[in-house]
Amino acid sequence: MARSDLLISLVKAGTRGDNRKFRNVAEAIIAEERAKRHGVLAERLLEAIQHNGNGIHSLSGTMHAIDPAHKGRDFISEITPRRTLNDLVLSPDARQSIDELVEEQLRADLLRAHGVEPRNRAIFVGPPGTGKTTLAEAVAEAINISLFLVRYELMIGSYLGETATRLKRLFDYARTTPCVLFFDEFDAIAKERGDVHETGEIKRVVSSLLMQIDELPSYTVVIAATNHPELLDRAAWRRFQIRLNLPMPTQKELTSYIESFVSKFDEPAGHASASIVKVLGKISYAEAEQFCLDVRRRQVLAVGQKPLKAVLAEQLKLWASKSRATQQSEGQI
């Protein structure tokens, strides 16, 4: 059953004719029922607030059309998170910020009992391959909610007003269930409105985006990621309560990452993690992960006929060869 405070708020909004409040509270109840795995009830409630059989919602004598929230599903990829925070190597400051975000979401009822909402908006900044998407997934796993990846190729339309309409449907759907709504390459949709080279349409989209973010309930966590923070609209920065810089990993951080990887094997690696990192060079976490996956694949396919030490030696030799070839190619350009 929904929390008593939500039911009381729902009745008050209905008797006052406060349509917006009524819908917001109803969406909070739906999200809570989804979190409790009461899927059938959540869907029935969602259908009830969306239409009364003809696509029109009626409340206190007022009639107005509503875009079905379920259409927002078309613009996301829903992922069941598997990565955990313990799988990642984060700086102490970044880890503390993420731990606080997770704790506030998990103990939201206590905060609300004291009149405070948990933080629910974060932005990750850093070059490609530094773990921004992986960190968003780990946050969703820690809170035990789904990860929704926004699909720009489906949401951005070619007709006037089409993108803003789809954006609204996306946020309407996100309001109906606790989730992490992840905007990768956020600069693609939140560009600086003062840029004279941008069209009026993108400016309207940014304005709509910021308004939708402001109206999200705190149980919907919005995480944005960008490689180009200088392109973002200045007003977008103010929407995010947590701003994390995720730079390229240091040699020490890469060593910790490799140590975590080799510790999962039942046999000795035969190579010091620091020595492996020295051969790999200055790479991103994404590249380090790819190297580790290559080692794992070759180790599995060896079916015990080749020790891990030999597999690592072969892959390190191959990596060094590829690196030299890449450097020579870049030098000829």
Short mmCIF file of C-alpha atoms in Angstrom, two decimals:
data_model
loop_
_atom_site.label_atom_id
_atom_site.label_comp_id
_atom_site.label_asym_id
_atom_site.label_seq_id
_atom_site.Cartn_x
_atom_site.Cartn_y
_atom_site.Cartn_z
CA MET A 1 0.00 0.00 0.00
CA ALA A 2 1.22 3.52 -0.78
CA ARG A 3 2.57 5.66 2.04
CA SER A 4 -0.09 7.52 4.04
CA ASP A 5 1.47 10.91 3.33
CA LEU A 6 1.16 10.30 -0.42
CA LEU A 7 -2.48 9.26 -0.14
CA ILE A 8 -3.30 12.33 1.95
CA SER A 9 -1.53 14.57 -0.56
CA LEU A 10 -3.41 12.90 -3.41
CA VAL A 11 -6.81 13.53 -1.80
CA LYS A 12 -5.93 17.14 -0.96
CA ALA A 13 -4.80 17.82 -4.53
CA GLY A 14 -7.98 16.26 -5.92
CA THR A 15 -10.34 18.26 -3.69
CA ARG A 16 -8.51 21.50 -4.48
CA GLY A 17 -8.52 20.84 -8.20
CA ASP A 18 -4.73 21.08 -8.32
CA ASN A 19 -4.15 19.01 -11.45
CA ARG A 20 -0.37 19.30 -11.49
CA LYS A 21 -0.03 18.29 -7.83
CA PHE A 22 -2.50 15.45 -8.32
CA ARG A 23 -0.49 14.05 -11.22
CA ASN A 24 2.85 14.45 -9.45
CA VAL A 25 1.60 12.61 -6.36
CA ALA A 26 -0.03 9.90 -8.48
CA GLU A 27 3.25 9.39 -10.33
CA ALA A 28 5.07 9.10 -6.99
CA ILE A 29 2.61 6.39 -5.90
CA ILE A 30 3.11 4.57 -9.22
CA ALA A 31 6.89 4.74 -8.80
CA GLU A 32 6.61 3.37 -5.28
CA GLU A 33 4.44 0.46 -6.42
CA ARG A 34 6.91 -0.36 -9.20
CA ALA A 35 9.72 -0.36 -6.65
CA LYS A 36 7.72 -2.87 -4.61
CA ARG A 37 7.39 -5.03 -7.76
CA HIS A 38 3.63 -4.41 -7.89
CA GLY A 39 3.74 -4.10 -11.66
CA VAL A 40 0.06 -4.82 -12.40
CA LEU A 41 -1.16 -2.21 -9.92
CA ALA A 42 1.36 0.34 -11.21
CA GLU A 43 0.19 -0.15 -14.81
CA ARG A 44 -3.48 0.18 -13.83
CA LEU A 45 -2.76 3.39 -11.93
CA LEU A 46 -0.79 4.72 -14.88
CA GLU A 47 -3.63 3.99 -17.28
CA ALA A 48 -6.09 5.63 -14.89
CA ILE A 49 -4.26 8.98 -14.81
CA GLN A 50 -3.52 8.96 -18.53
CA HIS A 51 -6.99 8.67 -19.98
CA ASN A 52 -10.59 7.77 -19.39
CA GLY A 53 -11.05 5.79 -22.57
CA ASN A 54 -10.67 8.56 -25.14
CA GLY A 55 -7.25 9.97 -24.39
CA ILE A 56 -8.64 12.83 -22.29
CA HIS A 57 -7.99 13.28 -18.59
CA SER A 58 -10.71 14.89 -16.49
CA LEU A 59 -10.23 16.39 -13.04
CA SER A 60 -12.52 18.84 -11.20
CA GLY A 61 -14.42 19.58 -14.40
CA THR A 62 -11.29 20.53 -16.35
CA MET A 63 -10.56 18.59 -19.54
CA HIS A 64 -7.13 18.45 -21.12
CA ALA A 65 -5.20 16.10 -23.37
CA ILE A 66 -2.29 14.10 -22.00
CA ASP A 67 0.50 12.42 -23.92
CA PRO A 68 0.63 8.76 -22.84
CA ALA A 69 3.73 8.40 -20.66
CA HIS A 70 4.41 4.87 -21.88
CA LYS A 71 5.40 6.35 -25.26
CA GLY A 72 8.52 7.63 -23.51
CA ARG A 73 9.81 4.07 -23.47
CA ASP A 74 10.51 4.41 -27.17
CA PHE A 75 13.37 6.81 -26.48
CA ILE A 76 15.34 4.79 -23.95
CA SER A 77 17.25 1.54 -23.63
CA GLU A 78 16.50 -0.05 -20.28
CA ILE A 79 19.47 -1.86 -18.75
CA THR A 80 19.63 -4.07 -15.70
CA PRO A 81 22.78 -2.80 -13.96
CA ARG A 82 25.50 -5.36 -13.18
CA ARG A 83 28.59 -3.27 -12.47
CA THR A 84 29.09 -2.36 -8.83
CA LEU A 85 30.88 0.54 -7.19
CA ASN A 86 33.44 -1.92 -5.84
CA ASP A 87 34.33 -2.83 -9.43
CA LEU A 88 35.48 0.73 -10.07
CA VAL A 89 38.59 2.69 -9.14
CA LEU A 90 37.50 6.17 -8.04
CA SER A 91 39.30 9.05 -6.39
CA PRO A 92 38.44 9.50 -2.67
CA ASP A 93 36.45 12.67 -3.40
CA ALA A 94 34.48 11.07 -6.22
CA ARG A 95 33.75 7.97 -4.14
CA GLN A 96 32.52 10.07 -1.22
CA SER A 97 30.19 12.09 -3.46
CA ILE A 98 28.74 8.94 -5.02
CA ASP A 99 28.36 7.19 -1.65
CA GLU A 100 26.46 10.20 -0.33
CA LEU A 101 24.15 10.21 -3.37
CA VAL A 102 23.42 6.51 -2.93
CA GLU A 103 22.84 6.80 0.82
CA GLU A 104 20.44 9.71 0.38
CA GLN A 105 18.41 7.75 -2.17
CA LEU A 106 18.32 4.61 0.00
CA ARG A 107 17.31 6.60 3.10
CA ALA A 108 15.02 9.06 1.36
CA ASP A 109 12.12 8.39 3.75
CA LEU A 110 14.19 9.60 6.71
CA LEU A 111 15.16 12.76 4.85
CA ARG A 112 11.56 13.47 3.82
CA ALA A 113 10.39 12.96 7.37
CA HIS A 114 12.56 15.96 8.23
CA GLY A 115 11.38 18.01 5.26
CA VAL A 116 14.45 17.40 3.06
CA GLU A 117 14.60 15.72 -0.35
CA PRO A 118 17.56 13.53 -1.42
CA ARG A 119 19.87 14.80 -4.15
CA ASN A 120 19.07 13.26 -7.53
CA ARG A 121 21.04 15.16 -10.20
CA ALA A 122 24.70 14.57 -11.09
CA ILE A 123 26.95 15.34 -14.03
CA PHE A 124 30.18 13.51 -14.91
CA VAL A 125 32.85 15.32 -16.94
CA GLY A 126 35.89 13.71 -18.51
CA PRO A 127 37.51 12.44 -21.71
CA PRO A 128 36.21 9.29 -23.46
CA GLY A 129 36.81 5.98 -21.73
CA THR A 130 37.13 7.29 -18.17
CA GLY A 131 34.15 5.36 -16.82
CA LYS A 132 31.28 7.85 -16.94
CA THR A 133 28.71 5.37 -18.28
CA THR A 134 30.03 2.59 -16.06
CA LEU A 135 29.73 4.81 -12.99
CA ALA A 136 26.12 5.64 -13.87
CA GLU A 137 25.42 1.91 -14.11
CA ALA A 138 27.10 1.29 -10.75
CA VAL A 139 24.98 4.03 -9.13
CA ALA A 140 21.82 2.35 -10.44
CA GLU A 141 23.03 -1.01 -9.12
CA ALA A 142 23.78 0.44 -5.68
CA ILE A 143 20.31 1.99 -5.43
CA ASN A 144 18.76 -1.17 -6.93
CA ILE A 145 16.91 0.56 -9.77
CA SER A 146 16.99 0.33 -13.56
CA LEU A 147 19.31 2.31 -15.79
CA PHE A 148 17.62 4.16 -18.67
CA LEU A 149 19.97 5.21 -21.47
CA VAL A 150 18.53 8.06 -23.53
CA ARG A 151 18.61 7.30 -27.27
CA TYR A 152 19.13 10.56 -29.11
CA GLU A 153 18.82 8.96 -32.54
CA LEU A 154 15.18 8.17 -31.78
CA MET A 155 14.31 11.26 -29.75
CA ILE A 156 15.69 14.06 -31.91
CA GLY A 157 13.25 14.85 -34.71
CA SER A 158 13.52 16.90 -37.86
CA TYR A 159 10.25 18.82 -37.52
CA LEU A 160 9.62 21.95 -35.49
CA GLY A 161 8.70 21.10 -31.90
CA GLU A 162 9.05 17.34 -32.41
CA THR A 163 12.13 16.92 -30.20
CA ALA A 164 10.64 18.91 -27.31
CA THR A 165 7.46 16.81 -27.46
CA ARG A 166 9.42 13.57 -27.39
CA LEU A 167 11.57 14.90 -24.58
CA LYS A 168 8.45 15.56 -22.50
CA ARG A 169 7.22 12.00 -23.11
CA LEU A 170 10.61 10.68 -22.03
CA PHE A 171 10.49 12.57 -18.74
CA ASP A 172 6.83 11.66 -18.19
CA TYR A 173 7.80 8.00 -18.36
CA ALA A 174 10.84 8.49 -16.10
CA ARG A 175 8.53 9.96 -13.45
CA THR A 176 6.53 6.74 -13.24
CA THR A 177 9.35 4.53 -11.96
CA PRO A 178 12.47 4.91 -9.78
CA CYS A 179 15.39 4.88 -12.20
CA VAL A 180 18.69 6.41 -13.23
CA LEU A 181 17.99 8.43 -16.37
CA PHE A 182 21.35 8.70 -18.13
CA PHE A 183 22.16 11.33 -20.76
CA ASP A 184 25.47 10.42 -22.39
CA GLU A 185 27.10 13.14 -24.51
CA PHE A 186 24.83 15.64 -22.78
CA ASP A 187 26.29 18.49 -24.82
CA ALA A 188 24.41 17.11 -27.84
CA ILE A 189 21.11 18.27 -26.33
CA ALA A 190 22.09 20.93 -23.77
CA LYS A 191 24.19 23.29 -25.89
CA GLU A 192 24.79 26.90 -24.91
CA ARG A 193 21.76 28.93 -25.99
CA GLY A 194 23.89 32.03 -26.45
CA ASP A 195 25.73 30.43 -29.38
CA VAL A 196 24.83 32.50 -32.44
CA HIS A 197 25.46 29.49 -34.68
CA GLU A 198 22.67 27.45 -33.09
CA THR A 199 19.10 27.49 -34.39
CA GLY A 200 16.05 28.66 -32.50
CA GLU A 201 14.82 25.06 -32.32
CA ILE A 202 17.78 23.81 -30.27
CA LYS A 203 17.30 26.76 -27.93
CA ARG A 204 13.68 25.75 -27.36
CA VAL A 205 14.79 22.17 -26.75
CA VAL A 206 17.32 23.27 -24.12
CA SER A 207 14.69 25.40 -22.37
CA SER A 208 12.29 22.44 -22.35
CA LEU A 209 15.02 20.11 -21.10
CA LEU A 210 15.91 22.34 -18.16
CA MET A 211 12.27 22.75 -17.20
CA GLN A 212 11.71 18.99 -17.30
CA ILE A 213 14.77 18.38 -15.12
CA ASP A 214 13.50 20.92 -12.59
CA GLU A 215 10.14 19.15 -12.35
CA LEU A 216 11.50 15.63 -11.85
CA PRO A 217 10.72 13.98 -8.51
CA SER A 218 13.71 13.11 -6.33
CA TYR A 219 13.23 9.34 -6.79
CA THR A 220 14.24 9.76 -10.45
CA VAL A 221 18.01 10.17 -10.57
CA VAL A 222 19.32 12.13 -13.56
CA ILE A 223 22.95 11.62 -14.52
CA ALA A 224 24.53 13.44 -17.45
CA ALA A 225 27.95 12.86 -18.98
CA THR A 226 30.00 15.02 -21.32
CA ASN A 227 33.43 15.16 -22.92
CA HIS A 228 32.93 18.82 -23.81
CA PRO A 229 31.77 20.83 -20.78
CA GLU A 230 32.62 24.07 -22.57
CA LEU A 231 29.70 23.47 -24.95
CA LEU A 232 27.04 23.16 -22.23
CA ASP A 233 24.50 25.85 -21.56
CA ARG A 234 25.49 27.73 -18.42
CA ALA A 235 22.04 27.25 -16.89
CA ALA A 236 22.41 23.47 -17.26
CA TRP A 237 25.28 23.41 -14.77
CA ARG A 238 23.09 24.86 -12.04
CA ARG A 239 20.64 21.96 -12.35
CA PHE A 240 23.19 19.43 -11.07
CA GLN A 241 23.81 19.16 -7.34
CA ILE A 242 26.82 16.85 -7.85
CA ARG A 243 29.52 17.63 -10.42
CA LEU A 244 32.33 15.11 -10.80
CA ASN A 245 35.46 15.36 -12.88
CA LEU A 246 36.62 11.94 -14.12
CA PRO A 247 40.09 12.44 -15.67
CA MET A 248 42.31 9.87 -17.33
CA PRO A 249 43.52 7.34 -14.74
CA THR A 250 46.93 7.70 -13.16
CA GLN A 251 49.46 4.87 -13.20
CA LYS A 252 48.56 4.12 -9.58
CA GLU A 253 44.85 3.89 -10.40
CA LEU A 254 45.50 1.65 -13.40
CA THR A 255 47.67 -0.59 -11.20
CA SER A 256 44.76 -0.93 -8.75
CA TYR A 257 42.47 -1.79 -11.65
CA ILE A 258 44.80 -4.50 -12.98
CA GLU A 259 45.33 -5.90 -9.47
CA SER A 260 41.58 -6.25 -9.08
CA PHE A 261 41.41 -8.06 -12.42
CA VAL A 262 44.19 -10.60 -11.82
CA SER A 263 42.93 -11.32 -8.28
CA LYS A 264 39.87 -13.02 -9.81
CA PHE A 265 41.98 -15.85 -11.25
CA ASP A 266 42.80 -19.06 -9.37
CA GLU A 267 46.39 -19.06 -10.60
CA PRO A 268 49.25 -16.58 -10.29
CA ALA A 269 49.58 -13.95 -12.98
CA GLY A 270 53.36 -14.22 -13.05
CA HIS A 271 53.59 -10.48 -13.76
CA ALA A 272 53.50 -7.59 -11.31
CA SER A 273 50.51 -5.32 -11.92
CA ALA A 274 52.80 -2.29 -12.09
CA SER A 275 54.85 -4.02 -14.82
CA ILE A 276 51.71 -4.72 -16.82
CA VAL A 277 50.63 -1.08 -16.53
CA LYS A 278 54.05 0.08 -17.68
CA VAL A 279 53.65 -1.88 -20.91
CA LEU A 280 50.06 -0.70 -21.41
CA GLY A 281 51.15 2.94 -21.12
CA LYS A 282 48.86 5.91 -20.58
CA ILE A 283 45.44 4.51 -21.43
CA SER A 284 41.83 4.97 -20.36
CA TYR A 285 39.81 2.59 -18.21
CA ALA A 286 37.92 1.51 -21.34
CA GLU A 287 41.17 0.47 -23.00
CA ALA A 288 42.36 -1.28 -19.83
CA GLU A 289 39.07 -3.16 -19.68
CA GLN A 290 39.45 -4.24 -23.29
CA PHE A 291 42.93 -5.58 -22.57
CA CYS A 292 41.63 -7.50 -19.55
CA LEU A 293 38.77 -8.97 -21.58
CA ASP A 294 41.22 -10.09 -24.28
CA VAL A 295 43.30 -11.85 -21.62
CA ARG A 296 40.21 -13.49 -20.18
CA ARG A 297 39.04 -14.73 -23.58
CA ARG A 298 42.40 -16.28 -24.43
CA GLN A 299 42.67 -17.83 -20.96
CA VAL A 300 39.21 -19.43 -21.31
CA LEU A 301 39.90 -20.73 -24.81
CA ALA A 302 43.19 -22.25 -23.65
CA VAL A 303 41.10 -24.64 -21.47
CA GLY A 304 43.93 -25.13 -19.04
CA GLN A 305 46.55 -25.92 -21.70
CA LYS A 306 48.33 -22.62 -21.18
CA PRO A 307 49.02 -20.91 -17.83
CA LEU A 308 47.78 -17.41 -17.15
CA LYS A 309 51.38 -16.19 -17.07
CA ALA A 310 51.90 -17.25 -20.68
CA VAL A 311 48.57 -15.78 -21.82
CA LEU A 312 49.45 -12.44 -20.22
CA ALA A 313 52.90 -12.46 -21.82
CA GLU A 314 51.39 -13.04 -25.27
CA GLN A 315 48.79 -10.33 -24.86
CA LEU A 316 51.32 -7.81 -23.55
CA LYS A 317 53.59 -8.53 -26.51
CA LEU A 318 50.65 -8.09 -28.90
CA TRP A 319 49.63 -4.84 -27.14
CA ALA A 320 53.15 -3.42 -27.42
CA SER A 321 53.24 -4.31 -31.12
CA LYS A 322 49.90 -2.57 -31.73
CA SER A 323 51.02 0.50 -29.81
CA ARG A 324 54.17 0.83 -31.92
CA ALA A 325 52.15 0.47 -35.11
CA THR A 326 49.71 3.16 -33.94
CA GLN A 327 52.52 5.55 -33.04
CA GLN A 328 54.17 5.04 -36.44
CA SER A 329 50.86 5.62 -38.21
CA GLU A 330 50.21 8.84 -36.27
CA GLY A 331 53.73 10.02 -37.00
CA GLN A 332 53.11 9.73 -40.75
CA ILE A 333 49.95 11.85 -40.66
#
